[in-house]
Amino acid sequence: MDKPVIVTVDDDPGVSRAVARDLRRRYGQQYRIVRAETAPQGIEAVKEMRLRGDEVAAILADYRMPQMNGVQFLEAAMDMYPFARRVLLTAYADTDAAIQAINVVDLDHYLLKPWDPPEEKFYPVIDGQLDAWQRTDRVPVAELRVVGDRWSAPSYKVRDFLARNHVPYQWMLTEDPDGAQLVAAAGDDCRLPLVVTAEGEMLQAPDQSTLASTVGLSTTPATDFYDLIVVGGGPAGLGAAVYGASEGLNTVLVEAHASGGQAGQSSRIENYLGFPDGVSGQQLADRARRQALKFGAELLTARSVTHLEPRGQARVIGFEDGREIAAHAVILATGVTYRRLDAPGLDEFVGRGVFYGAALTEAPSCKDSEVYIVGAANSAGQAAVYLAGFASRVHVLVRGDGLEKSMSHYLIEQIQAVDNIEVHLESRVTGGQGDGHLQRLSISTKGEERTVETQWLFVFIGAKPYTSWLGDTVERDDKGFLLTGPDLVHGDQRPRNWPLRRQPYFLETNVPGVLAAGDVRAESIKRVASAVGEGAMAVALVHRYLEKQ
């Protein structure tokens, strides 16, 4: 077989020769080194290698190149070689470019020039990148095809599930020639949506669990007992899984839908530490998921929990199919869901023009349309800025008299700077009408009623915790949020059914060894960073709990 390739691109001939020399000296026997002195020359070389079917293991690009800088080069090259490791060569003054590359092209590493001696500053980095490339499954995933009706709620659920779990698919309408052909092949009684795998297997109106198993997501626990069960795959749950697994706990994370939670639906998070250019919720969730897997955590998708029960020293979680798993400790990070908008006619259009949350899969379909958003928190602001890039106009309906009480200042400034976003204060939706999908909204603004034509309504109106499945096992406040630590203690009175002499730890519920983290916890701060922090803190308290057993 031909050797895999390492590509290096630098417009400084002296540096270019030095990079190639150092690479050949160390890796010449196992890899072919291809050197280019201009970005266009490098792109042509990569294209030729793609046509020949060569494997590219790593691409090293200098940041400061005319015509196309290193970030732009790596972005173009990754379309042809998505599994190649990406390294940016920078000067000390270019660290901002490296940060940008981390966000834009998921940069694997950046190297500061010069790197003498290479044995200390160059080879260890390249060794790590090539080792990571060797361990990567480089077989491209063939694309699924999903066929359905444009205004079908079940079709939307399938597409949203696949998108949020980073499963590529091709969306086809039943009236498209290719879509109609697949429906005909499925038979006269075909039930939509129709999912067709690369191998030709057809799934008609599949449930979430079947779909997850078909596309290769893990749905079955590897064992019946763990050190730690994390319920919920949002920022708090992913944080707990990363820290639990990295600290040696046999950890399983159980998620009903997709990793990332509500934060995973965010188009852009710009105030999360370490991402000065912002990061999408999906990017952040995917990196956290990969990080948890790297440390050995087990991730189960499309598994809904039905009960939690303490049995002696074990904490038992039950699933819809009757199976149970147990652990020494459990972290509840089930997060919250958006509340439904109480207006006549809207419920029948959910998934057919009315969407709760960002529904990023629908954004391209909003092109040149008038879009309405209900909400005044950060999630609504992020959605407004993102959808403004597709829609002709975005209308933000705010019940109060301003955004300052509920939305971050940076988002308010962004909204004010976008010409096609219009904020309507003291406004609410009073009804929705349509034939098969949303077509009109009734809106009240400062007491004045009006009707508008629109096919798009995105709702962000606060949240309710997902805790009803816990029954009477775990204490909650009157809104359903989990009570922990000091909130359980009233004077000398012990928490209900608390069997220990000590008081509950800060994030511990009234069941010893069962902790809560993130938005599901009463009085928590509803921010991504605080949720991640609570996930990590919960793991530290799990260690403390286990040491006392």
CSV table of C-alpha atoms in Angstrom, one decimal, residues 43 46-47 50 59 71-84 86 104-105 140:
chain,number,residue,atom,x,y,z
A,43,ILE,CA,-5.0,22.9,-2.5
A,46,VAL,CA,-4.6,17.9,-1.9
A,47,LYS,CA,-7.2,17.6,-4.7
A,50,ARG,CA,-8.1,12.9,-3.2
A,59,ILE,CA,-2.0,18.8,7.4
A,71,VAL,CA,-7.3,28.8,8.7
A,72,GLN,CA,-8.9,29.2,5.3
A,73,PHE,CA,-6.6,26.6,3.8
A,74,LEU,CA,-7.4,24.1,6.6
A,75,GLU,CA,-11.1,24.8,6.2
A,76,ALA,CA,-10.9,24.0,2.4
A,77,ALA,CA,-8.7,20.9,3.0
A,78,MET,CA,-11.0,19.4,5.6
A,79,ASP,CA,-13.8,19.2,3.1
A,80,MET,CA,-11.6,16.7,1.2
A,81,TYR,CA,-10.0,15.0,4.1
A,82,PRO,CA,-12.2,15.4,7.2
A,83,PHE,CA,-10.2,12.9,9.3
A,84,ALA,CA,-6.8,14.4,8.7
A,86,ARG,CA,-5.1,19.8,11.5
A,104,VAL,CA,-13.8,27.4,12.7
A,105,VAL,CA,-12.0,24.2,11.7
A,140,PRO,CA,-16.9,7.6,6.0
